[in-house]
PDB file of C-alpha atoms in Angstrom:
ATOM      1  CA  UNK A   1      63.188  94.863  58.999  1.00  0.00           C
ATOM      2  CA  UNK A   2      66.226  93.100  60.355  1.00  0.00           C
ATOM      3  CA  UNK A   3      67.516  93.269  63.778  1.00  0.00           C
ATOM      4  CA  UNK A   4      70.739  95.364  63.292  1.00  0.00           C
ATOM      5  CA  UNK A   5      68.733  98.251  62.548  1.00  0.00           C
ATOM      6  CA  UNK A   6      66.954  98.034  66.582  1.00  0.00           C
ATOM      7  CA  UNK A   7      70.337  97.260  68.006  1.00  0.00           C
ATOM      8  CA  UNK A   8      71.800 100.480  66.092  1.00  0.00           C
ATOM      9  CA  UNK A   9      68.651 102.562  66.523  1.00  0.00           C
ATOM     10  CA  UNK A  10      69.399 101.645  70.466  1.00  0.00           C
ATOM     11  CA  UNK A  11      72.527 102.447  70.958  1.00  0.00           C
ATOM     12  CA  UNK A  12      71.732 105.577  69.633  1.00  0.00           C
ATOM     13  CA  UNK A  13      69.048 106.366  71.749  1.00  0.00           C
ATOM     14  CA  UNK A  14      71.459 105.641  74.801  1.00  0.00           C
ATOM     15  CA  UNK A  15      73.683 107.481  73.509  1.00  0.00           C
ATOM     16  CA  UNK A  16      71.678 110.412  73.198  1.00  0.00           C
ATOM     17  CA  UNK A  17      70.049 110.213  76.353  1.00  0.00           C
ATOM     18  CA  UNK A  18      73.740 109.375  77.969  1.00  0.00           C
ATOM     19  CA  UNK A  19      74.659 112.920  76.280  1.00  0.00           C
ATOM     20  CA  UNK A  20      71.490 114.398  77.852  1.00  0.00           C
ATOM     21  CA  UNK A  21      72.450 113.701  81.065  1.00  0.00           C
ATOM     22  CA  UNK A  22      76.023 114.531  81.290  1.00  0.00           C
ATOM     23  CA  UNK A  23      74.343 118.268  79.525  1.00  0.00           C
ATOM     24  CA  UNK A  24      72.547 118.485  82.452  1.00  0.00           C
ATOM     25  CA  UNK A  25      74.579 117.450  84.779  1.00  0.00           C
ATOM     26  CA  UNK A  26      77.499 119.701  83.826  1.00  0.00           C
ATOM     27  CA  UNK A  27      74.564 122.647  84.042  1.00  0.00           C
ATOM     28  CA  UNK A  28      74.234 121.586  87.475  1.00  0.00           C
ATOM     29  CA  UNK A  29      77.963 122.165  87.959  1.00  0.00           C
ATOM     30  CA  UNK A  30      77.888 125.128  86.739  1.00  0.00           C
ATOM     31  CA  UNK A  31      75.499 127.007  89.398  1.00  0.00           C
ATOM     32  CA  UNK A  32      77.439 125.129  92.239  1.00  0.00           C
ATOM     33  CA  UNK A  33      80.180 126.346  91.056  1.00  0.00           C
ATOM     34  CA  UNK A  34      78.852 130.021  90.812  1.00  0.00           C
ATOM     35  CA  UNK A  35      77.214 129.402  94.185  1.00  0.00           C
ATOM     36  CA  UNK A  36      80.331 128.257  96.267  1.00  0.00           C
ATOM     37  CA  UNK A  37      82.089 131.684  94.422  1.00  0.00           C
ATOM     38  CA  UNK A  38      84.307 128.541  92.375  1.00  0.00           C
ATOM     39  CA  UNK A  39      85.456 129.278  88.271  1.00  0.00           C
ATOM     40  CA  UNK A  40      83.766 126.496  86.544  1.00  0.00           C
ATOM     41  CA  UNK A  41      86.450 125.046  84.055  1.00  0.00           C
ATOM     42  CA  UNK A  42      84.959 121.604  83.060  1.00  0.00           C
ATOM     43  CA  UNK A  43      86.363 119.186  81.113  1.00  0.00           C
ATOM     44  CA  UNK A  44      90.087 117.985  82.145  1.00  0.00           C
ATOM     45  CA  UNK A  45      92.338 115.028  83.309  1.00  0.00           C
ATOM     46  CA  UNK A  46      95.420 114.057  84.909  1.00  0.00           C
ATOM     47  CA  UNK A  47      97.004 117.739  83.233  1.00  0.00           C
ATOM     48  CA  UNK A  48      93.951 119.481  85.879  1.00  0.00           C
ATOM     49  CA  UNK A  49      93.672 117.684  88.285  1.00  0.00           C
ATOM     50  CA  UNK A  50      97.172 116.044  88.795  1.00  0.00           C
ATOM     51  CA  UNK A  51      98.195 112.281  88.254  1.00  0.00           C
ATOM     52  CA  UNK A  52      96.840 110.260  90.965  1.00  0.00           C
ATOM     53  CA  UNK A  53      96.803 106.217  91.723  1.00  0.00           C
ATOM     54  CA  UNK A  54      93.201 106.629  93.045  1.00  0.00           C
ATOM     55  CA  UNK A  55      92.237 108.282  89.682  1.00  0.00           C
ATOM     56  CA  UNK A  56      93.289 105.495  87.880  1.00  0.00           C
ATOM     57  CA  UNK A  57      96.770 106.904  86.873  1.00  0.00           C
ATOM     58  CA  UNK A  58      98.586 105.463  85.393  1.00  0.00           C
ATOM     59  CA  UNK A  59      96.914 103.042  83.511  1.00  0.00           C
ATOM     60  CA  UNK A  60      93.565 104.487  82.487  1.00  0.00           C
ATOM     61  CA  UNK A  61      94.283 106.897  79.239  1.00  0.00           C
ATOM     62  CA  UNK A  62      91.100 108.411  79.459  1.00  0.00           C
ATOM     63  CA  UNK A  63      90.201 109.303  83.577  1.00  0.00           C
ATOM     64  CA  UNK A  64      86.058 109.514  84.267  1.00  0.00           C
ATOM     65  CA  UNK A  65      86.973 113.356  85.666  1.00  0.00           C
ATOM     66  CA  UNK A  66      84.466 116.146  84.654  1.00  0.00           C
ATOM     67  CA  UNK A  67      82.683 119.046  85.338  1.00  0.00           C
ATOM     68  CA  UNK A  68      85.972 120.659  87.391  1.00  0.00           C
ATOM     69  CA  UNK A  69      85.721 123.887  88.993  1.00  0.00           C
ATOM     70  CA  UNK A  70      88.033 125.918  90.598  1.00  0.00           C
ATOM     71  CA  UNK A  71      88.183 127.734  93.913  1.00  0.00           C
ATOM     72  CA  UNK A  72      90.228 129.022  97.170  1.00  0.00           C
ATOM     73  CA  UNK A  73      89.958 128.449 100.866  1.00  0.00           C
ATOM     74  CA  UNK A  74      92.886 129.662 103.183  1.00  0.00           C
ATOM     75  CA  UNK A  75      95.114 130.125 101.209  1.00  0.00           C
ATOM     76  CA  UNK A  76      94.736 126.387  99.359  1.00  0.00           C
ATOM     77  CA  UNK A  77      94.042 125.874  95.414  1.00  0.00           C
ATOM     78  CA  UNK A  78      90.535 123.739  95.123  1.00  0.00           C
ATOM     79  CA  UNK A  79      89.795 121.556  92.460  1.00  0.00           C
ATOM     80  CA  UNK A  80      85.989 120.282  92.601  1.00  0.00           C
ATOM     81  CA  UNK A  81      85.024 117.680  90.476  1.00  0.00           C
ATOM     82  CA  UNK A  82      82.813 114.530  89.154  1.00  0.00           C
ATOM     83  CA  UNK A  83      84.758 111.357  89.507  1.00  0.00           C
ATOM     84  CA  UNK A  84      83.714 107.868  87.843  1.00  0.00           C
ATOM     85  CA  UNK A  85      84.859 104.638  87.723  1.00  0.00           C
ATOM     86  CA  UNK A  86      83.275 101.067  87.478  1.00  0.00           C
ATOM     87  CA  UNK A  87      79.443 102.581  87.996  1.00  0.00           C
ATOM     88  CA  UNK A  88      80.032 104.562  90.847  1.00  0.00           C
ATOM     89  CA  UNK A  89      80.417 108.293  90.766  1.00  0.00           C
ATOM     90  CA  UNK A  90      82.348 110.273  93.251  1.00  0.00           C
ATOM     91  CA  UNK A  91      82.564 113.816  94.070  1.00  0.00           C
ATOM     92  CA  UNK A  92      85.809 114.754  94.657  1.00  0.00           C
ATOM     93  CA  UNK A  93      88.522 117.583  95.540  1.00  0.00           C
ATOM     94  CA  UNK A  94      92.410 118.337  94.845  1.00  0.00           C
ATOM     95  CA  UNK A  95      93.383 120.978  97.250  1.00  0.00           C
ATOM     96  CA  UNK A  96      96.743 122.370  96.494  1.00  0.00           C
ATOM     97  CA  UNK A  97      99.627 124.636  98.369  1.00  0.00           C
ATOM     98  CA  UNK A  98     102.503 125.514  96.373  1.00  0.00           C
ATOM     99  CA  UNK A  99     106.065 125.187  97.825  1.00  0.00           C
ATOM    100  CA  UNK A 100     103.723 121.824  99.861  1.00  0.00           C
ATOM    101  CA  UNK A 101     106.397 118.730  99.507  1.00  0.00           C
ATOM    102  CA  UNK A 102     103.914 115.383 100.928  1.00  0.00           C
ATOM    103  CA  UNK A 103     105.120 111.591 100.792  1.00  0.00           C
ATOM    104  CA  UNK A 104     103.154 109.602  98.476  1.00  0.00           C
ATOM    105  CA  UNK A 105     100.676 107.918 100.443  1.00  0.00           C
ATOM    106  CA  UNK A 106      97.090 106.882  99.456  1.00  0.00           C
ATOM    107  CA  UNK A 107      94.246 105.538 102.316  1.00  0.00           C
ATOM    108  CA  UNK A 108      90.453 104.595 101.054  1.00  0.00           C
ATOM    109  CA  UNK A 109      88.195 101.377 101.694  1.00  0.00           C
ATOM    110  CA  UNK A 110      89.503  98.059 100.336  1.00  0.00           C
ATOM    111  CA  UNK A 111      86.641  97.873  97.794  1.00  0.00           C
ATOM    112  CA  UNK A 112      83.960  99.336  95.614  1.00  0.00           C
ATOM    113  CA  UNK A 113      80.054  96.803  94.308  1.00  0.00           C
ATOM    114  CA  UNK A 114      80.412  97.696  90.616  1.00  0.00           C
ATOM    115  CA  UNK A 115      77.708  96.654  88.151  1.00  0.00           C
ATOM    116  CA  UNK A 116      75.464  93.613  88.632  1.00  0.00           C
ATOM    117  CA  UNK A 117      77.070  93.504  92.324  1.00  0.00           C
ATOM    118  CA  UNK A 118      80.576  92.643  91.081  1.00  0.00           C
ATOM    119  CA  UNK A 119      83.253  93.540  94.105  1.00  0.00           C
ATOM    120  CA  UNK A 120      86.159  96.015  92.358  1.00  0.00           C
ATOM    121  CA  UNK A 121      89.867  95.882  94.909  1.00  0.00           C
ATOM    122  CA  UNK A 122      90.656  99.709  94.442  1.00  0.00           C
ATOM    123  CA  UNK A 123      93.732 101.009  93.395  1.00  0.00           C
ATOM    124  CA  UNK A 124      96.258 100.729  95.700  1.00  0.00           C
ATOM    125  CA  UNK A 125     100.613 102.046  96.213  1.00  0.00           C
ATOM    126  CA  UNK A 126     102.020  99.024  98.345  1.00  0.00           C
ATOM    127  CA  UNK A 127     100.346  96.356 100.929  1.00  0.00           C
ATOM    128  CA  UNK A 128      98.178  97.397 103.228  1.00  0.00           C
ATOM    129  CA  UNK A 129      99.874  99.198 106.281  1.00  0.00           C
ATOM    130  CA  UNK A 130      99.274  97.618 109.452  1.00  0.00           C
ATOM    131  CA  UNK A 131      98.018  99.422 112.799  1.00  0.00           C
ATOM    132  CA  UNK A 132      98.079  97.056 115.407  1.00  0.00           C
ATOM    133  CA  UNK A 133      96.599  99.268 117.607  1.00  0.00           C
ATOM    134  CA  UNK A 134      93.304  99.717 115.766  1.00  0.00           C
ATOM    135  CA  UNK A 135      92.396  95.890 114.688  1.00  0.00           C
ATOM    136  CA  UNK A 136      89.067  97.442 113.085  1.00  0.00           C
ATOM    137  CA  UNK A 137      91.132  99.821 110.497  1.00  0.00           C
ATOM    138  CA  UNK A 138      91.900  97.425 107.617  1.00  0.00           C
ATOM    139  CA  UNK A 139      88.566  96.604 107.448  1.00  0.00           C
ATOM    140  CA  UNK A 140      87.168  99.908 107.073  1.00  0.00           C
ATOM    141  CA  UNK A 141      90.147 101.667 104.957  1.00  0.00           C
ATOM    142  CA  UNK A 142      93.962 100.031 103.125  1.00  0.00           C
ATOM    143  CA  UNK A 143      96.061 102.440 104.135  1.00  0.00           C
ATOM    144  CA  UNK A 144      99.709 102.474 101.594  1.00  0.00           C
ATOM    145  CA  UNK A 145     102.345 104.208 101.101  1.00  0.00           C
ATOM    146  CA  UNK A 146     105.158 104.814  98.212  1.00  0.00           C
ATOM    147  CA  UNK A 147     108.075 103.832 100.886  1.00  0.00           C
ATOM    148  CA  UNK A 148     106.909 102.295 103.739  1.00  0.00           C
ATOM    149  CA  UNK A 149     109.060 104.691 105.808  1.00  0.00           C
ATOM    150  CA  UNK A 150     106.108 106.884 104.977  1.00  0.00           C
ATOM    151  CA  UNK A 151     103.754 106.035 107.199  1.00  0.00           C
ATOM    152  CA  UNK A 152     104.397 108.673 109.592  1.00  0.00           C
ATOM    153  CA  UNK A 153     102.194 110.537 107.722  1.00  0.00           C
ATOM    154  CA  UNK A 154      99.238 108.142 109.513  1.00  0.00           C
ATOM    155  CA  UNK A 155      98.922 110.102 112.378  1.00  0.00           C
ATOM    156  CA  UNK A 156      96.588 109.028 115.451  1.00  0.00           C
ATOM    157  CA  UNK A 157      94.339 112.427 114.335  1.00  0.00           C
ATOM    158  CA  UNK A 158      94.610 111.385 110.562  1.00  0.00           C
ATOM    159  CA  UNK A 159      93.535 107.972 111.454  1.00  0.00           C
ATOM    160  CA  UNK A 160      90.426 109.011 114.333  1.00  0.00           C
ATOM    161  CA  UNK A 161      89.276 111.461 111.467  1.00  0.00           C
ATOM    162  CA  UNK A 162      88.735 108.449 108.647  1.00  0.00           C
ATOM    163  CA  UNK A 163      87.594 106.562 111.198  1.00  0.00           C
ATOM    164  CA  UNK A 164      84.706 108.613 111.719  1.00  0.00           C
ATOM    165  CA  UNK A 165      83.696 108.957 108.322  1.00  0.00           C
ATOM    166  CA  UNK A 166      83.921 105.794 106.942  1.00  0.00           C
ATOM    167  CA  UNK A 167      84.174 105.911 102.648  1.00  0.00           C
ATOM    168  CA  UNK A 168      86.642 108.438 102.129  1.00  0.00           C
ATOM    169  CA  UNK A 169      89.588 107.979  99.635  1.00  0.00           C
ATOM    170  CA  UNK A 170      92.529 110.545 100.521  1.00  0.00           C
ATOM    171  CA  UNK A 171      95.759 110.594  98.324  1.00  0.00           C
ATOM    172  CA  UNK A 172      98.842 112.743  99.123  1.00  0.00           C
ATOM    173  CA  UNK A 173     101.096 113.867  96.073  1.00  0.00           C
ATOM    174  CA  UNK A 174     103.852 116.387  96.275  1.00  0.00           C
ATOM    175  CA  UNK A 175     101.921 119.915  96.892  1.00  0.00           C
ATOM    176  CA  UNK A 176      98.801 118.019  96.379  1.00  0.00           C
ATOM    177  CA  UNK A 177      96.045 116.234  98.284  1.00  0.00           C
ATOM    178  CA  UNK A 178      93.102 113.913  96.602  1.00  0.00           C
ATOM    179  CA  UNK A 179      89.900 113.799  98.603  1.00  0.00           C
ATOM    180  CA  UNK A 180      86.893 111.581  97.241  1.00  0.00           C
ATOM    181  CA  UNK A 181      83.626 111.122  99.110  1.00  0.00           C
ATOM    182  CA  UNK A 182      81.309 107.565  98.753  1.00  0.00           C
ATOM    183  CA  UNK A 183      77.773 108.193  99.336  1.00  0.00           C
ATOM    184  CA  UNK A 184      76.291 104.926  98.873  1.00  0.00           C
ATOM    185  CA  UNK A 185      72.913 104.131  96.978  1.00  0.00           C
ATOM    186  CA  UNK A 186      70.500 101.307  98.170  1.00  0.00           C
ATOM    187  CA  UNK A 187      72.397  99.499  95.864  1.00  0.00           C
ATOM    188  CA  UNK A 188      76.257  99.913  96.998  1.00  0.00           C
ATOM    189  CA  UNK A 189      77.509 101.878  94.402  1.00  0.00           C
ATOM    190  CA  UNK A 190      78.126 105.733  94.989  1.00  0.00           C
ATOM    191  CA  UNK A 191      76.475 108.792  94.033  1.00  0.00           C
ATOM    192  CA  UNK A 192      78.075 112.188  93.813  1.00  0.00           C
ATOM    193  CA  UNK A 193      77.160 114.572  96.842  1.00  0.00           C
ATOM    194  CA  UNK A 194      73.909 116.791  96.490  1.00  0.00           C
ATOM    195  CA  UNK A 195      74.612 120.485  95.930  1.00  0.00           C
ATOM    196  CA  UNK A 196      73.799 121.343  99.471  1.00  0.00           C
ATOM    197  CA  UNK A 197      75.984 118.239 100.390  1.00  0.00           C
ATOM    198  CA  UNK A 198      78.937 119.615  99.314  1.00  0.00           C
ATOM    199  CA  UNK A 199      80.160 122.305 101.740  1.00  0.00           C
ATOM    200  CA  UNK A 200      80.506 120.120 104.421  1.00  0.00           C
ATOM    201  CA  UNK A 201      82.740 117.936 101.942  1.00  0.00           C
ATOM    202  CA  UNK A 202      84.947 120.868 101.698  1.00  0.00           C
ATOM    203  CA  UNK A 203      84.858 121.963 105.108  1.00  0.00           C
ATOM    204  CA  UNK A 204      85.847 118.343 105.859  1.00  0.00           C
ATOM    205  CA  UNK A 205      88.434 117.785 103.169  1.00  0.00           C
ATOM    206  CA  UNK A 206      90.437 120.916 104.171  1.00  0.00           C
ATOM    207  CA  UNK A 207      90.202 119.178 107.529  1.00  0.00           C
ATOM    208  CA  UNK A 208      91.886 116.143 106.405  1.00  0.00           C
ATOM    209  CA  UNK A 209      94.194 118.389 104.137  1.00  0.00           C
ATOM    210  CA  UNK A 210      94.974 120.399 107.582  1.00  0.00           C
ATOM    211  CA  UNK A 211      96.276 117.293 109.541  1.00  0.00           C
ATOM    212  CA  UNK A 212      98.543 116.281 106.523  1.00  0.00           C
ATOM    213  CA  UNK A 213     100.358 119.563 105.899  1.00  0.00           C
ATOM    214  CA  UNK A 214     100.569 121.056 108.962  1.00  0.00           C
ATOM    215  CA  UNK A 215     103.361 118.537 109.624  1.00  0.00           C
ATOM    216  CA  UNK A 216     105.035 119.497 107.091  1.00  0.00           C
ATOM    217  CA  UNK A 217     105.228 123.323 107.960  1.00  0.00           C
ATOM    218  CA  UNK A 218     101.963 124.698 105.977  1.00  0.00           C
ATOM    219  CA  UNK A 219     100.350 127.446 107.548  1.00  0.00           C
ATOM    220  CA  UNK A 220      96.813 128.687 106.713  1.00  0.00           C
ATOM    221  CA  UNK A 221      96.546 132.245 104.452  1.00  0.00           C
ATOM    222  CA  UNK A 222      96.820 135.100 107.001  1.00  0.00           C
ATOM    223  CA  UNK A 223      98.164 133.161 110.513  1.00  0.00           C
TER     224      UNK A 223
END
């Protein structure tokens, strides 16, 4: 039997295994959405969550976004989803408050480990900003801004929160804020959060959102 037949059979088997894994993950995400009181949407792209640089925009045509679920907290619209890139997976959420106008800034770990231990530098908006009073910050995070004058977004309170929780990806863009969470496996690649870890992650994302939005006049619903 020709060798190519074994190659084709192997690829088909891997494809079937991948499809099965994706279906199982979607089922799990649907159950989590119900538990959180969210509405499961499923597939989507930049048109649903927003054109964030940390999600590969504009260079990636088909971003690894899956299992979107929509909800609301404190008058803020939430879109919870899985994001995959370079053999890493991140539980992510976009928080949106119509009328909010945040400058375009982003912050995240400088790099991550991909398949076979390859180091991948993460996207950024500019040369990383310097915080002289925090000499160790740049080893944890690169903070960048579309315009250097927008560095005022990175308040001491926001920087303190980030330093307490290494591995956060954060990007603000107009009325939306993206937050993704790194959870490292033994091979130093990121995995999705467990269902039990997600509620605390949403609380953490809301805390980061407040630190940025309140300074721009946003107030929680009912306040």
